[in-house]
Amino acid sequence: MPDSVSAAAQRPIVSVCIYCGSSDAVDQRYKDEARQLGGILAAGNLRLVYGGGGVGLMGEAARGAYEAGGKVLGIMPQFLRTKERLLDEVETIVVQSMHERKMMMFEEADAFVVLPGGVGTLEEVIELLSWRRLDLHKKPIIFLNSGGFWQPFFDLVDFTVGKGFTPEAFRRTYKSVDTVEEVLGAIEDLASYDEEIDTRRVL
Ligand code: AMP
């Protein structure tokens, strides 16, 4: 976990971490968008940071980036090397645990894009949002809301806001976009958004 509010200082966006599903048994639309996003990051001269490997949307995004000549960093725990199939074409750091992987993904990135995924993706994004709520970072967080994929999640967050458990202002700490083409613009918007949000105060 970042240890102080100094971790919240804005820095130039040079690396973008993606969180997304590892399953291949999903709608082709999601895979196409992941691949397209990889290409867009490469074209924007942004390094893609991800969990490593070649499966699911993770693999698609990595291939999209390196095929477009972009830089890619994968971070893979030792025990998943075979299951999540390392890609030879990209730089991969092998770490010892899931915690180490997640921490390194956080530290290596200046912004985050959340694509459709399962419980692993949810776990990663919840931690990122909860650190934002605690003001431990101010890195932009963008959801690619492909066909409304993330709406049930937004509804759940809104429900916790409605019940007083999450401050209203927290909703402004992340952005949702409907198309891959809007991702970079949304990152820029959030990166230059300097209103101080008191994410801890509910009332
Ligand atoms: P999923 O969305 O369930 O397909 O998972 C997406 C990725 O998240 C996979 O690479 C998982 O290995 C990874 N993942 C799941 N749980 C964790 C965790 N606690 N820490 C780091 N990565 C995780």
Tab-separated table of C-alpha atoms and ligand atoms in Angstrom:
chain	number	residue	atom	x	y	z
A	1	MET	CA	0.000	0.000	0.000
A	2	PRO	CA	1.275	3.527	-0.714
A	3	ASP	CA	2.462	4.850	2.633
A	4	SER	CA	1.590	8.509	2.531
A	5	VAL	CA	-0.380	11.242	0.897
A	6	SER	CA	2.771	12.271	-0.979
A	7	ALA	CA	1.969	9.306	-3.190
A	8	ALA	CA	-1.004	11.371	-4.299
A	9	ALA	CA	1.159	13.931	-6.129
A	10	GLN	CA	0.265	14.051	-9.810
A	11	ARG	CA	2.936	12.931	-12.242
A	12	PRO	CA	3.065	12.892	-16.029
A	13	ILE	CA	1.163	10.024	-17.603
A	14	VAL	CA	3.681	7.708	-19.254
A	15	SER	CA	2.411	4.280	-18.171
A	16	VAL	CA	-1.154	3.029	-18.096
A	17	CYS	CA	-2.172	-0.102	-16.206
A	18	ILE	CA	-5.133	-2.120	-17.378
A	19	TYR	CA	-7.267	-4.401	-15.250
A	20	CYS	CA	-9.328	-6.881	-17.233
A	21	GLY	CA	-10.533	-10.444	-17.472
A	22	SER	CA	-8.340	-13.480	-18.062
A	23	SER	CA	-11.130	-15.560	-19.610
A	24	ASP	CA	-11.196	-16.343	-23.333
A	25	ALA	CA	-14.804	-17.562	-23.187
A	26	VAL	CA	-16.253	-14.070	-23.581
A	27	ASP	CA	-17.956	-11.989	-26.246
A	28	GLN	CA	-15.580	-11.176	-29.117
A	29	ARG	CA	-16.511	-7.498	-28.698
A	30	TYR	CA	-14.610	-7.319	-25.400
A	31	LYS	CA	-11.520	-8.936	-26.921
A	32	ASP	CA	-11.577	-6.608	-29.924
A	33	GLU	CA	-11.819	-3.567	-27.673
A	34	ALA	CA	-8.940	-4.776	-25.506
A	35	ARG	CA	-6.748	-5.239	-28.580
A	36	GLN	CA	-7.785	-1.845	-29.897
A	37	LEU	CA	-6.930	-0.213	-26.575
A	38	GLY	CA	-3.449	-1.758	-26.701
A	39	GLY	CA	-2.955	-0.143	-30.115
A	40	ILE	CA	-4.238	3.222	-28.907
A	41	LEU	CA	-1.855	3.227	-25.940
A	42	ALA	CA	1.043	2.359	-28.250
A	43	ALA	CA	0.079	5.126	-30.675
A	44	GLY	CA	-0.049	7.541	-27.729
A	45	ASN	CA	3.470	6.476	-26.720
A	46	LEU	CA	2.122	5.137	-23.435
A	47	ARG	CA	3.548	1.988	-21.882
A	48	LEU	CA	1.006	-0.720	-21.121
A	49	VAL	CA	1.357	-2.270	-17.671
A	50	TYR	CA	-0.688	-5.382	-17.016
A	51	GLY	CA	-0.773	-8.655	-15.123
A	52	GLY	CA	1.276	-10.483	-17.754
A	53	GLY	CA	0.475	-13.501	-19.856
A	54	GLY	CA	-1.429	-14.178	-23.013
A	55	VAL	CA	-4.924	-15.143	-21.952
A	56	GLY	CA	-8.248	-13.339	-22.217
A	57	LEU	CA	-8.510	-9.592	-22.601
A	58	MET	CA	-5.106	-9.277	-20.919
A	59	GLY	CA	-3.403	-11.116	-23.776
A	60	GLU	CA	-5.410	-9.231	-26.405
A	61	ALA	CA	-4.402	-5.833	-25.027
A	62	ALA	CA	-0.740	-6.835	-24.789
A	63	ARG	CA	-0.732	-8.142	-28.373
A	64	GLY	CA	-2.502	-5.003	-29.585
A	65	ALA	CA	0.186	-2.867	-27.952
A	66	TYR	CA	3.288	-4.745	-29.052
A	67	GLU	CA	2.011	-5.304	-32.593
A	68	ALA	CA	1.619	-1.518	-32.821
A	69	GLY	CA	5.217	-1.059	-31.618
A	70	GLY	CA	4.319	-0.048	-28.060
A	71	LYS	CA	6.112	-0.807	-24.805
A	72	VAL	CA	4.536	-3.451	-22.576
A	73	LEU	CA	5.345	-4.580	-19.040
A	74	GLY	CA	3.707	-7.726	-17.668
A	75	ILE	CA	3.900	-8.618	-13.970
A	76	MET	CA	3.229	-12.265	-13.282
A	77	PRO	CA	3.285	-14.287	-10.078
A	78	GLN	CA	5.426	-17.414	-10.323
A	79	PHE	CA	2.540	-19.807	-9.637
A	80	LEU	CA	0.454	-18.478	-12.562
A	81	ARG	CA	3.214	-18.585	-15.181
A	82	THR	CA	1.826	-21.647	-16.906
A	83	LYS	CA	-1.866	-20.994	-16.378
A	84	GLU	CA	-1.805	-17.424	-17.670
A	85	ARG	CA	0.759	-18.291	-20.395
A	86	LEU	CA	3.642	-15.807	-20.569
A	87	LEU	CA	4.031	-13.908	-23.826
A	88	ASP	CA	7.585	-14.128	-25.176
A	89	GLU	CA	7.214	-10.867	-27.068
A	90	VAL	CA	6.808	-8.612	-24.027
A	91	GLU	CA	8.920	-7.762	-20.989
A	92	THR	CA	7.652	-9.718	-17.998
A	93	ILE	CA	8.711	-9.473	-14.373
A	94	VAL	CA	7.994	-12.629	-12.388
A	95	VAL	CA	7.085	-11.966	-8.738
A	96	GLN	CA	6.364	-14.239	-5.804
A	97	SER	CA	2.784	-13.407	-4.871
A	98	MET	CA	-0.484	-11.820	-5.963
A	99	HIS	CA	0.110	-8.999	-3.499
A	100	GLU	CA	3.508	-8.258	-4.978
A	101	ARG	CA	2.003	-8.292	-8.475
A	102	LYS	CA	-0.744	-5.883	-7.569
A	103	MET	CA	1.623	-3.522	-5.735
A	104	MET	CA	4.043	-3.434	-8.659
A	105	MET	CA	1.222	-2.848	-11.150
A	106	PHE	CA	0.103	0.082	-8.994
A	107	GLU	CA	3.577	1.576	-8.642
A	108	GLU	CA	4.524	1.205	-12.313
A	109	ALA	CA	1.407	3.008	-13.559
A	110	ASP	CA	0.302	6.641	-13.681
A	111	ALA	CA	-3.303	5.884	-14.650
A	112	PHE	CA	-5.645	2.872	-14.772
A	113	VAL	CA	-8.163	1.573	-17.277
A	114	VAL	CA	-10.670	-1.033	-16.161
A	115	LEU	CA	-12.062	-3.270	-18.892
A	116	PRO	CA	-14.657	-5.999	-18.460
A	117	GLY	CA	-13.513	-8.811	-16.202
A	118	GLY	CA	-14.438	-11.226	-13.442
A	119	VAL	CA	-13.764	-11.445	-9.727
A	120	GLY	CA	-9.993	-10.930	-10.169
A	121	THR	CA	-10.631	-7.656	-11.984
A	122	LEU	CA	-13.176	-6.639	-9.352
A	123	GLU	CA	-10.708	-7.373	-6.584
A	124	GLU	CA	-8.058	-5.205	-8.217
A	125	VAL	CA	-10.342	-2.282	-8.944
A	126	ILE	CA	-11.943	-2.281	-5.497
A	127	GLU	CA	-8.517	-1.963	-3.910
A	128	LEU	CA	-7.573	0.864	-6.271
A	129	LEU	CA	-10.810	2.724	-5.495
A	130	SER	CA	-10.508	2.169	-1.769
A	131	TRP	CA	-6.958	3.604	-1.792
A	132	ARG	CA	-8.365	6.600	-3.707
A	133	ARG	CA	-11.049	6.994	-1.085
A	134	LEU	CA	-8.310	7.120	1.566
A	135	ASP	CA	-6.416	9.761	-0.453
A	136	LEU	CA	-3.426	7.459	-0.853
A	137	HIS	CA	-3.251	8.333	-4.550
A	138	LYS	CA	-4.868	10.551	-7.164
A	139	LYS	CA	-4.111	8.517	-10.255
A	140	PRO	CA	-6.839	8.653	-12.934
A	141	ILE	CA	-9.174	5.637	-13.010
A	142	ILE	CA	-11.204	5.070	-16.188
A	143	PHE	CA	-13.815	2.368	-16.709
A	144	LEU	CA	-14.429	1.176	-20.248
A	145	ASN	CA	-18.157	0.612	-19.890
A	146	SER	CA	-18.513	-1.641	-22.958
A	147	GLY	CA	-22.231	-2.046	-23.662
A	148	GLY	CA	-22.999	-0.998	-20.079
A	149	PHE	CA	-20.840	-3.787	-18.610
A	150	TRP	CA	-19.951	-1.806	-15.471
A	151	GLN	CA	-23.438	-0.413	-14.784
A	152	PRO	CA	-24.288	-2.970	-12.053
A	153	PHE	CA	-21.012	-2.053	-10.324
A	154	PHE	CA	-21.745	1.692	-10.553
A	155	ASP	CA	-25.234	0.998	-9.213
A	156	LEU	CA	-23.741	-0.807	-6.219
A	157	VAL	CA	-21.360	2.092	-5.491
A	158	ASP	CA	-24.276	4.536	-5.840
A	159	PHE	CA	-26.306	2.384	-3.468
A	160	THR	CA	-23.557	2.708	-0.838
A	161	VAL	CA	-23.543	6.487	-1.466
A	162	GLY	CA	-27.325	6.604	-1.029
A	163	LYS	CA	-27.027	4.751	2.267
A	164	GLY	CA	-24.383	7.168	3.544
A	165	PHE	CA	-21.442	4.737	3.528
A	166	THR	CA	-19.571	6.441	0.671
A	167	PRO	CA	-19.265	10.210	0.194
A	168	GLU	CA	-21.054	11.715	-2.799
A	169	ALA	CA	-17.754	13.324	-3.921
A	170	PHE	CA	-16.234	9.884	-4.372
A	171	ARG	CA	-18.170	9.500	-7.623
A	172	ARG	CA	-15.937	12.184	-9.167
A	173	THR	CA	-12.745	10.223	-8.583
A	174	TYR	CA	-13.313	7.938	-11.578
A	175	LYS	CA	-14.793	8.252	-15.047
A	176	SER	CA	-16.732	5.928	-17.277
A	177	VAL	CA	-16.468	5.969	-21.068
A	178	ASP	CA	-18.496	4.009	-23.606
A	179	THR	CA	-15.841	3.640	-26.300
A	180	VAL	CA	-12.128	2.857	-26.490
A	181	GLU	CA	-11.549	6.073	-28.440
A	182	GLU	CA	-12.590	8.120	-25.399
A	183	VAL	CA	-10.118	6.523	-22.984
A	184	LEU	CA	-7.095	8.792	-23.483
A	185	GLY	CA	-9.213	11.957	-23.317
A	186	ALA	CA	-10.785	10.762	-20.074
A	187	ILE	CA	-7.343	10.051	-18.572
A	188	GLU	CA	-6.248	13.586	-19.483
A	189	ASP	CA	-9.409	15.084	-17.990
A	190	LEU	CA	-8.907	13.322	-14.688
A	191	ALA	CA	-5.160	14.020	-14.634
A	192	SER	CA	-5.780	17.757	-14.870
A	193	TYR	CA	-8.712	17.719	-12.468
A	194	ASP	CA	-7.299	19.387	-9.406
A	195	GLU	CA	-10.337	20.010	-7.246
A	196	GLU	CA	-9.564	18.718	-3.781
A	197	ILE	CA	-12.073	15.960	-3.134
A	198	ASP	CA	-12.579	15.053	0.478
A	199	THR	CA	-13.195	11.412	-0.230
A	200	ARG	CA	-13.325	10.500	3.444
A	201	ARG	CA	-16.146	12.724	4.611
A	202	VAL	CA	-19.604	11.317	4.139
A	203	LEU	CA	-21.642	14.272	5.428
B	1	AMP	P1	-10.409	-12.268	-13.700
B	1	AMP	O1	-11.096	-10.937	-13.880
B	1	AMP	O2	-11.029	-13.065	-12.580
B	1	AMP	O3	-10.272	-13.025	-14.964
B	1	AMP	O4	-8.940	-11.930	-13.193
B	1	AMP	C1	-8.142	-11.021	-13.894
B	1	AMP	C2	-6.727	-11.079	-13.429
B	1	AMP	O5	-6.672	-10.690	-12.062
B	1	AMP	C3	-6.085	-12.473	-13.501
B	1	AMP	O6	-4.789	-12.324	-14.062
B	1	AMP	C4	-5.938	-12.868	-12.051
B	1	AMP	O7	-4.787	-13.672	-11.893
B	1	AMP	C5	-5.756	-11.533	-11.389
B	1	AMP	N1	-6.060	-11.530	-9.971
B	1	AMP	C6	-7.074	-12.109	-9.348
B	1	AMP	N2	-7.029	-11.868	-8.008
B	1	AMP	C7	-5.917	-11.120	-7.801
B	1	AMP	C8	-5.276	-10.574	-6.654
B	1	AMP	N3	-5.771	-10.734	-5.430
B	1	AMP	N4	-4.131	-9.871	-6.828
B	1	AMP	C9	-3.619	-9.699	-8.052
B	1	AMP	N5	-4.165	-10.191	-9.180
B	1	AMP	C10	-5.299	-10.897	-9.056
